[in-house]
Tab-separated table of C-alpha atoms in Angstrom:
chain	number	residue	atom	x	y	z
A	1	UNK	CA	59.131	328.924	70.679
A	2	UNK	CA	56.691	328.939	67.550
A	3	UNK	CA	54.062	326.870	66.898
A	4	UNK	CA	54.364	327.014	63.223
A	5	UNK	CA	53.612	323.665	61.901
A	6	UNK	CA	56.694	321.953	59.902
A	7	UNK	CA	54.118	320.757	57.712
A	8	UNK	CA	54.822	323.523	55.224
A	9	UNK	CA	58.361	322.011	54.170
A	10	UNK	CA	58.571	322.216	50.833
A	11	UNK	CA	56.744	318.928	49.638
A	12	UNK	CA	54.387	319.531	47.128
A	13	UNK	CA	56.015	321.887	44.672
A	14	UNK	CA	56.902	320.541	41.722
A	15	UNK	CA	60.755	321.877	41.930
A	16	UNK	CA	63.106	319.565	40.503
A	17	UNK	CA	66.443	319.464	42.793
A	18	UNK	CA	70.036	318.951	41.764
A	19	UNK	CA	71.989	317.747	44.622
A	20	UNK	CA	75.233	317.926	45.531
A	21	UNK	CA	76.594	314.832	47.240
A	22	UNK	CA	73.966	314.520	49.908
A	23	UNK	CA	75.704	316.076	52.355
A	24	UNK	CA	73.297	315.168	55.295
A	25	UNK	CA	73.279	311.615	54.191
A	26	UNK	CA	75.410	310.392	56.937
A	27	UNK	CA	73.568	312.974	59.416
A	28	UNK	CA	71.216	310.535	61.582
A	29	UNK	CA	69.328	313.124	63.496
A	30	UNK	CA	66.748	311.524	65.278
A	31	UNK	CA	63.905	313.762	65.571
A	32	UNK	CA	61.217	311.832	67.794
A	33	UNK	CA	58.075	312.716	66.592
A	34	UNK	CA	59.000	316.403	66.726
A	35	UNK	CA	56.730	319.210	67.829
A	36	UNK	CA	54.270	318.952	65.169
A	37	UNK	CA	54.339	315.033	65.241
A	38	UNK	CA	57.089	315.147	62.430
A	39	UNK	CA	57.880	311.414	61.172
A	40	UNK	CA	61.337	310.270	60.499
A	41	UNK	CA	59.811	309.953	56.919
A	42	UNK	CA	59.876	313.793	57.131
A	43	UNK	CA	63.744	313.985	58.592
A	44	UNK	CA	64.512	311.598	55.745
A	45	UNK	CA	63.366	314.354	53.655
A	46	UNK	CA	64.855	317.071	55.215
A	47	UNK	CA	68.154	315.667	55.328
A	48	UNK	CA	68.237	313.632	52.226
A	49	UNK	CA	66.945	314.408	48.600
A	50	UNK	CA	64.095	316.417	48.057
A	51	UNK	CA	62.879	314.915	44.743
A	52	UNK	CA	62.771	311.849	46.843
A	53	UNK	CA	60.712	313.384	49.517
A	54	UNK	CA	58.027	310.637	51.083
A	55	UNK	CA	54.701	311.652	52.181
A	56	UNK	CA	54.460	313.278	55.160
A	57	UNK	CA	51.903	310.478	57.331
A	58	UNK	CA	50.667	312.639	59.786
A	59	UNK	CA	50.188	315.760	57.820
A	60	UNK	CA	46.934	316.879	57.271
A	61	UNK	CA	47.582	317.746	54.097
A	62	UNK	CA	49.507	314.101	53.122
A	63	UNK	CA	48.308	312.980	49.845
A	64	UNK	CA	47.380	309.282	51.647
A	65	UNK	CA	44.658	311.380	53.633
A	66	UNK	CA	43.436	312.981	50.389
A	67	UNK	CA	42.623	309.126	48.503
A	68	UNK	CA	41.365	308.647	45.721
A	69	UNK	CA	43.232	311.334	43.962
A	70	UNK	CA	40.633	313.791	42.443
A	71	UNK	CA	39.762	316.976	41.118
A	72	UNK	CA	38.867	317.968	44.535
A	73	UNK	CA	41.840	317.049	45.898
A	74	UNK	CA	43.610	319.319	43.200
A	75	UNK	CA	41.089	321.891	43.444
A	76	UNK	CA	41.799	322.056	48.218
A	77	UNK	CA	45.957	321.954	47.197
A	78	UNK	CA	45.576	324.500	44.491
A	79	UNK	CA	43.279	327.059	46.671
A	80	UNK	CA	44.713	326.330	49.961
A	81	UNK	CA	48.371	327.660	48.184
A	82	UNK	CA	46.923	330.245	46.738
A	83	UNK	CA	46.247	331.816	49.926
A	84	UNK	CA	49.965	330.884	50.865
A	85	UNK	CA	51.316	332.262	47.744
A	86	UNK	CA	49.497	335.574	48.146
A	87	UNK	CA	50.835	336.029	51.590
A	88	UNK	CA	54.308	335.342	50.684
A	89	UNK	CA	53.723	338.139	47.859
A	90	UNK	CA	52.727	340.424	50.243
A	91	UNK	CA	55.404	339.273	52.938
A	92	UNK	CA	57.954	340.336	49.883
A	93	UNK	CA	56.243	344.134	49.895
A	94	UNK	CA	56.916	344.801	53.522
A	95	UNK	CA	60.601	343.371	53.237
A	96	UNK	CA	60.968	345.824	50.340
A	97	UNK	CA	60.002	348.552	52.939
A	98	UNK	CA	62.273	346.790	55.284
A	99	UNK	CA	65.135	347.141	53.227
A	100	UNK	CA	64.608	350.438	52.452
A	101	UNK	CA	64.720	351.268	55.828
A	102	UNK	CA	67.405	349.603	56.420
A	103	UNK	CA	69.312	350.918	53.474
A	104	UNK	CA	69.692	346.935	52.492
A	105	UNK	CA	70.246	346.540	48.670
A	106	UNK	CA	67.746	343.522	47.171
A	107	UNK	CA	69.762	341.080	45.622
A	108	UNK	CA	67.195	340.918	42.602
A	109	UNK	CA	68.074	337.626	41.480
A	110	UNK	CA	67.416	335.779	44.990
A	111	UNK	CA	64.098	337.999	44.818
A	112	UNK	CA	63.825	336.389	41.364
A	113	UNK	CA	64.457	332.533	42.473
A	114	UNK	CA	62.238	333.082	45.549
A	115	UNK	CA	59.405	334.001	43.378
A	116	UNK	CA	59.772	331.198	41.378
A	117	UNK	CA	59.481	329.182	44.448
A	118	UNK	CA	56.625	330.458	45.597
A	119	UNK	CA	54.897	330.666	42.341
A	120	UNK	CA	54.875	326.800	42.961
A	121	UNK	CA	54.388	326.478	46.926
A	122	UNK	CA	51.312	324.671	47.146
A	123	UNK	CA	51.014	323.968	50.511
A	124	UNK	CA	48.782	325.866	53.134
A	125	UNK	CA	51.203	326.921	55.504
A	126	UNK	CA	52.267	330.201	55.887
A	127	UNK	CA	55.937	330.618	54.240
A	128	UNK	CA	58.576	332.300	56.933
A	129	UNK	CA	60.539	334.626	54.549
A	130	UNK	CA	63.202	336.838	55.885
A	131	UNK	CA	65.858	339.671	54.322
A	132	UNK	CA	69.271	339.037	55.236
A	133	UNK	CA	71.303	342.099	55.748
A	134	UNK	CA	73.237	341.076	52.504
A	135	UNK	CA	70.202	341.353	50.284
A	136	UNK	CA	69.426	337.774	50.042
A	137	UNK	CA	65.944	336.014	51.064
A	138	UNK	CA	65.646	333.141	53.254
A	139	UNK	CA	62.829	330.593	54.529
A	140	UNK	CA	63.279	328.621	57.651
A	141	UNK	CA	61.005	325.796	59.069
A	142	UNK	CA	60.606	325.078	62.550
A	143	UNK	CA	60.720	321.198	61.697
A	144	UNK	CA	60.748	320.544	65.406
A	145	UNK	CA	62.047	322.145	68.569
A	146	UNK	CA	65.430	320.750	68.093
A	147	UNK	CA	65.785	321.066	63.933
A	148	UNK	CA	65.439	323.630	61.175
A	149	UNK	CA	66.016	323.988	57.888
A	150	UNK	CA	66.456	327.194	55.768
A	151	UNK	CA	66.693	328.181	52.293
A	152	UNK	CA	68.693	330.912	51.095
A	153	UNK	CA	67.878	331.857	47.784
A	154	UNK	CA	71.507	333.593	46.484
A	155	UNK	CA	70.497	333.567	42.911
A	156	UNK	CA	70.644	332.394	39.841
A	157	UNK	CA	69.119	329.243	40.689
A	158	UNK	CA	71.242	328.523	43.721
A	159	UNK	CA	69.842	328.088	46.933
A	160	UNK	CA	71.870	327.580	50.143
A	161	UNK	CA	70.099	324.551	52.223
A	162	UNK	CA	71.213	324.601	56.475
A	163	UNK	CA	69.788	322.833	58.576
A	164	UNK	CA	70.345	323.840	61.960
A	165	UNK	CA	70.142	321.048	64.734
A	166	UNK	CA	70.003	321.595	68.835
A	167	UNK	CA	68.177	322.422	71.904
A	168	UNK	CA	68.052	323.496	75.164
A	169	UNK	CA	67.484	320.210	76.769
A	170	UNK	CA	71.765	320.243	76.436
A	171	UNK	CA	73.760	319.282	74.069
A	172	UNK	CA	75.985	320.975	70.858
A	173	UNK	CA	74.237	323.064	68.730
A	174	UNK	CA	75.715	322.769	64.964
A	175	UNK	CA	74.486	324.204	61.674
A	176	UNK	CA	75.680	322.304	58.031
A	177	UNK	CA	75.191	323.852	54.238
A	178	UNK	CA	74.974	322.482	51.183
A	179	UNK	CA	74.109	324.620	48.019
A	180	UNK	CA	71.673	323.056	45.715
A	181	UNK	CA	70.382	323.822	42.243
A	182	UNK	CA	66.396	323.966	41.502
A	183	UNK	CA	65.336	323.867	38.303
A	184	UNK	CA	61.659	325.206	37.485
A	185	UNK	CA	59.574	322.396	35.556
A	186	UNK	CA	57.114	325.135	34.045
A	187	UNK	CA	58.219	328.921	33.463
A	188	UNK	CA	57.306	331.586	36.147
B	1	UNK	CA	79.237	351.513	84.637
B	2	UNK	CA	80.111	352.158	81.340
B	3	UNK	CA	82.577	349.773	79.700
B	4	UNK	CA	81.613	347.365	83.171
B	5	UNK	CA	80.339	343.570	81.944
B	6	UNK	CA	76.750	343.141	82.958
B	7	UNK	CA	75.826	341.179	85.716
B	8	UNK	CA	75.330	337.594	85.148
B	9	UNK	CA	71.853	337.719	87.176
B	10	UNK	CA	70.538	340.667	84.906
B	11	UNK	CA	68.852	340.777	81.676
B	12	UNK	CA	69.339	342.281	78.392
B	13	UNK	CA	67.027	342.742	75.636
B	14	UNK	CA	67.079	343.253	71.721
B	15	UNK	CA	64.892	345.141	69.354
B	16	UNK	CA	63.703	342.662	66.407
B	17	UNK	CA	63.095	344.193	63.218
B	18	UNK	CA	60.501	342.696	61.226
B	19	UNK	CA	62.852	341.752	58.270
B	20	UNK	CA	63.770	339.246	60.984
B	21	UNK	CA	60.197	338.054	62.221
B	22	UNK	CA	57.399	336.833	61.154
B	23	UNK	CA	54.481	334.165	61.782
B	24	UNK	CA	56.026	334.084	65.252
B	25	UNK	CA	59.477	333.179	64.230
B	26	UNK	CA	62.823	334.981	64.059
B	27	UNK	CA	65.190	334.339	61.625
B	28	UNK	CA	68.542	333.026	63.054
B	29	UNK	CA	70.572	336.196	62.441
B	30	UNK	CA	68.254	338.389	64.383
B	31	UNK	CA	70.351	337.994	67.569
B	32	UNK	CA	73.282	338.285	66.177
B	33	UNK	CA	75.909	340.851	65.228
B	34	UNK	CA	75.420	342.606	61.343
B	35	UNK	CA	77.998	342.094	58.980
B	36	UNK	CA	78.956	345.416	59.899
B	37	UNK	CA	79.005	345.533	63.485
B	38	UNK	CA	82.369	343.341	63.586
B	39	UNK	CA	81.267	341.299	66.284
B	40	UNK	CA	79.849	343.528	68.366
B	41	UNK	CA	76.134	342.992	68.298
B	42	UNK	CA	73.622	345.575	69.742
B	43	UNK	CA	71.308	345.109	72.925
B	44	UNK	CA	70.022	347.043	75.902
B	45	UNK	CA	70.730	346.558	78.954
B	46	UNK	CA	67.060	346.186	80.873
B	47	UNK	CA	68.276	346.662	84.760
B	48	UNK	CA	69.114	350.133	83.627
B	49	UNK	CA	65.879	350.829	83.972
B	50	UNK	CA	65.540	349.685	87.612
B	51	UNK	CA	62.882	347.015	88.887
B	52	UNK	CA	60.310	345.444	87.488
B	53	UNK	CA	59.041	342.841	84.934
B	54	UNK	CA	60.371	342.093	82.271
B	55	UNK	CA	57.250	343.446	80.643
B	56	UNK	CA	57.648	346.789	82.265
B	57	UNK	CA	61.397	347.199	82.086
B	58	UNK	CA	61.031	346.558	78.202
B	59	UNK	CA	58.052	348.910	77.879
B	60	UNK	CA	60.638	351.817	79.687
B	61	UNK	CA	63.302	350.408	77.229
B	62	UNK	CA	61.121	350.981	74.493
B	63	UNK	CA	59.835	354.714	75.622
B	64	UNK	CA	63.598	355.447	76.037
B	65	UNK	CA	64.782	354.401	72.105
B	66	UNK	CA	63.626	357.814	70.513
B	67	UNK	CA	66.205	357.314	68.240
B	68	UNK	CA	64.875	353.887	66.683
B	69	UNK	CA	61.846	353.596	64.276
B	70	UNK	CA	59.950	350.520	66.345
B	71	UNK	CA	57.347	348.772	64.360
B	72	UNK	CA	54.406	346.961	65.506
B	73	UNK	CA	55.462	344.312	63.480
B	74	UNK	CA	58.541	343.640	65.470
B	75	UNK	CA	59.411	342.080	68.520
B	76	UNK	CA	61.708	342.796	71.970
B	77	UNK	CA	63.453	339.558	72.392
B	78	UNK	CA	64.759	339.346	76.027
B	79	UNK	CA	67.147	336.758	78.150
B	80	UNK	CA	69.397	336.177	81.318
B	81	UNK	CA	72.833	337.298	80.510
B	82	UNK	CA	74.087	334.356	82.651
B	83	UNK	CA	71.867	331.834	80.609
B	84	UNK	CA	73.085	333.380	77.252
B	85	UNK	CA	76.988	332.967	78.500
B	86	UNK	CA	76.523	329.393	80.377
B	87	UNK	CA	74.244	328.316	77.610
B	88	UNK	CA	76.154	329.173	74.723
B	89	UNK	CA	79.423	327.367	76.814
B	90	UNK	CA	77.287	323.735	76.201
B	91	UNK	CA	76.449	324.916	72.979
B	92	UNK	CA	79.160	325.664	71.481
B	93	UNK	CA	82.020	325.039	73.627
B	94	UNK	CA	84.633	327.238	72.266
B	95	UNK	CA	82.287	330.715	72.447
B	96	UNK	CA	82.623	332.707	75.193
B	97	UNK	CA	80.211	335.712	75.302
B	98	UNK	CA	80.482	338.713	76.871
B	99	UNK	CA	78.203	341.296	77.676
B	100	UNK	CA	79.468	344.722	78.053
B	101	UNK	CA	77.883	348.469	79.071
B	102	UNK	CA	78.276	350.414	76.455
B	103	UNK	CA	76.246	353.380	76.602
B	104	UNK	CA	75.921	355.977	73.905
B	105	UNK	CA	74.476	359.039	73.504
B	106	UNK	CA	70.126	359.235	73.879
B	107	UNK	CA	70.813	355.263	74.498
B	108	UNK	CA	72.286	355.180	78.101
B	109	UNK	CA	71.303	351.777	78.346
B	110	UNK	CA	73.241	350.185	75.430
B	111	UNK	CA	74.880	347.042	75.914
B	112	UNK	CA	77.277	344.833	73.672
B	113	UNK	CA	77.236	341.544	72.882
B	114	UNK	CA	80.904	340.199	72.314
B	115	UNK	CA	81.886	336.456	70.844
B	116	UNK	CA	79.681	335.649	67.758
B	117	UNK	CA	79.909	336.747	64.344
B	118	UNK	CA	77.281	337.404	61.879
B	119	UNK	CA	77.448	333.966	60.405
B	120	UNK	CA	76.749	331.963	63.105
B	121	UNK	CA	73.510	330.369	62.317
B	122	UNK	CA	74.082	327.525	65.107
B	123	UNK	CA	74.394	329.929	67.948
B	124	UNK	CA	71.284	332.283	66.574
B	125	UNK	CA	69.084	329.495	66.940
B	126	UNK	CA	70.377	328.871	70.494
B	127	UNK	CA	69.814	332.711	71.359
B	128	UNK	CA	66.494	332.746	69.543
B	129	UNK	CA	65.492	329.488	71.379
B	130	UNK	CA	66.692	331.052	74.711
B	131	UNK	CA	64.684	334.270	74.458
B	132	UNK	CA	61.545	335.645	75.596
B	133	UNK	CA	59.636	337.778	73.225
B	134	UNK	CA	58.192	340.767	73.837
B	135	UNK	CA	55.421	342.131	70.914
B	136	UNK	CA	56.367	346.257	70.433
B	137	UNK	CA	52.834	346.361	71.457
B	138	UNK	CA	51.888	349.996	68.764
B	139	UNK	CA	53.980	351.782	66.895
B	140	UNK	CA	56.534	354.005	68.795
């Protein structure tokens, strides 16, 4: 399996999220401490609403490890996505190549929403963007061995949120959806 | 043994495309069928190729595709065709895979995957979790 770290879940962005009726509300998952030492502050997040997302305590990157709130700490966030954003960019060039190679049509409003997301990605963690065969983008995070969550962007503001739950210790694996809307605070 | 199931104890193998991996992780569709496939998903079948590794029988897999662009940027991903079909049984309980010779032309080795569609996400993350991955190693 990966190591990639959950800790790049979106946390820091400053997306504003329409919910549907929490669909994972009633979806206990216990996650342990998760691969990457994930709290159950973080599954909250996962599974509940975004805009309501707590601090992740064990992430490097938490805002309680980054006190008093500065200009530095703006200054690490701001760079440290940067790099991020820039390799997301260029992540979005070689799935353009993909596609053509794969004579996949770009759905140009999911490229459109996912640029919008990751014009305000701040974290440091490399984003894990795919192409779907239907011309749609997705993210995933590894949240732990047992969880992940993915975002399809389909457009227009809609994204498609699964989170997929199991592992090989036993056990079902299942996969629920909920679409949600994101609204941009600031214009790409 | 064309059209034969493959046996349980042997192993087969799928080329990744790197629309479906990156930082070390593979989307959830990359193991399973395309929309267009109708449930028949594409893999090789690695005994073909006689004894060995896994390593080696994927690098003779690999030599053998002259037909498929492989990109460094991709990935083999590899499992136990028993696992996969015993595995998926606890996973989801009402898919049964099967895993079928199906050899076409300048691909002797092809194999079928049968029981999943393309929407599956559940069961792609138990393939993806089950598999060993190979890198392509240089462009072929």
């Amino acid at each position: 399996m990966s190591d990639s770290p959950a800790s790049n879940f979106p946390q820091l962005f400053d997306f504003v999220f329409y919910e549907s009726p929490a669909a994972f509300d009633s979806a206990e998952v216990d996650l342990g401490t998760g691969k990457s030492g994930t709290p159950k502050a973080f599954a909250r997040g996962a599974f509940g609403g975004l805009h309501e997302f707590p601090a992740d305590a064990s992430s490097e990157h938490s805002e309680s490890n980054l006190s008093p709130s500065t200009e530095t700490d703006t200054s690490y966030a701001s760079h440290t996505g940067e790099v991020a954003r820039a390799k997301a960019i260029q992540r979005i060039g070689e799935l353009k190549e993909c596609a053509l190679e794969e004579q996949i049509t770009i759905n140009d409003a999911s490229q459109w929403d996912l640029l919008k997301f990751i014009s305000r990605y701040t974290s440091a963690d490399d984003l894990n963007i795919f192409l779907l065969d239907r011309g749609t983008f997705r993210v995933i995070w590894e949240i732990s061995d047992a969880c992940e969550v993915g975002f399809e962007f389909l457009g227009n503001g809609t994204l498609k949120k699964t989170v997929v739950t199991g592992s090989l210790n036993g056990g079902p694996y299942s996969a629920a959806s909920e679409f949600i809307s994101l609204q941009v605070n600031s214009g790409f | 043994m064309d059209g034969e199931p493959i046996p349980a104890s042997d192993h087969v193998a799928r080329y990744v495309k790197p629309s479906k991996y990156v930082n070390k992780v593979m989307d959830w569709d990359a193991l399973l069928p395309r929309p267009q496939d109708n449930g028949e998903a594409s893999y090789n079948w690695l005994e073909y190729f006689g004894n060995g590794t896994p390593q080696e029988l994927i690098i003779r897999l690999a030599a053998s595709l002259t037909k498929l662009t492989i990109s460094k940027n991709g990935v083999f991903a590899t499992f136990n065709v028993g696992d996969a079909i015993s595995g998926m049984l606890n996973a989801q309980p009402h898919i049964k895979l099967q895993f079928i010779h199906t050899p076409e032309p300048e691909n002797e080795s092809h194999a079928s995957m049968f029981g999943l569609d393309n929407l599956n996400e559940a069961a792609g993350k138990f393939l993806k979790n089950l598999c060993q991955k190979f890198p392509t190693m240089y462009e072929m």
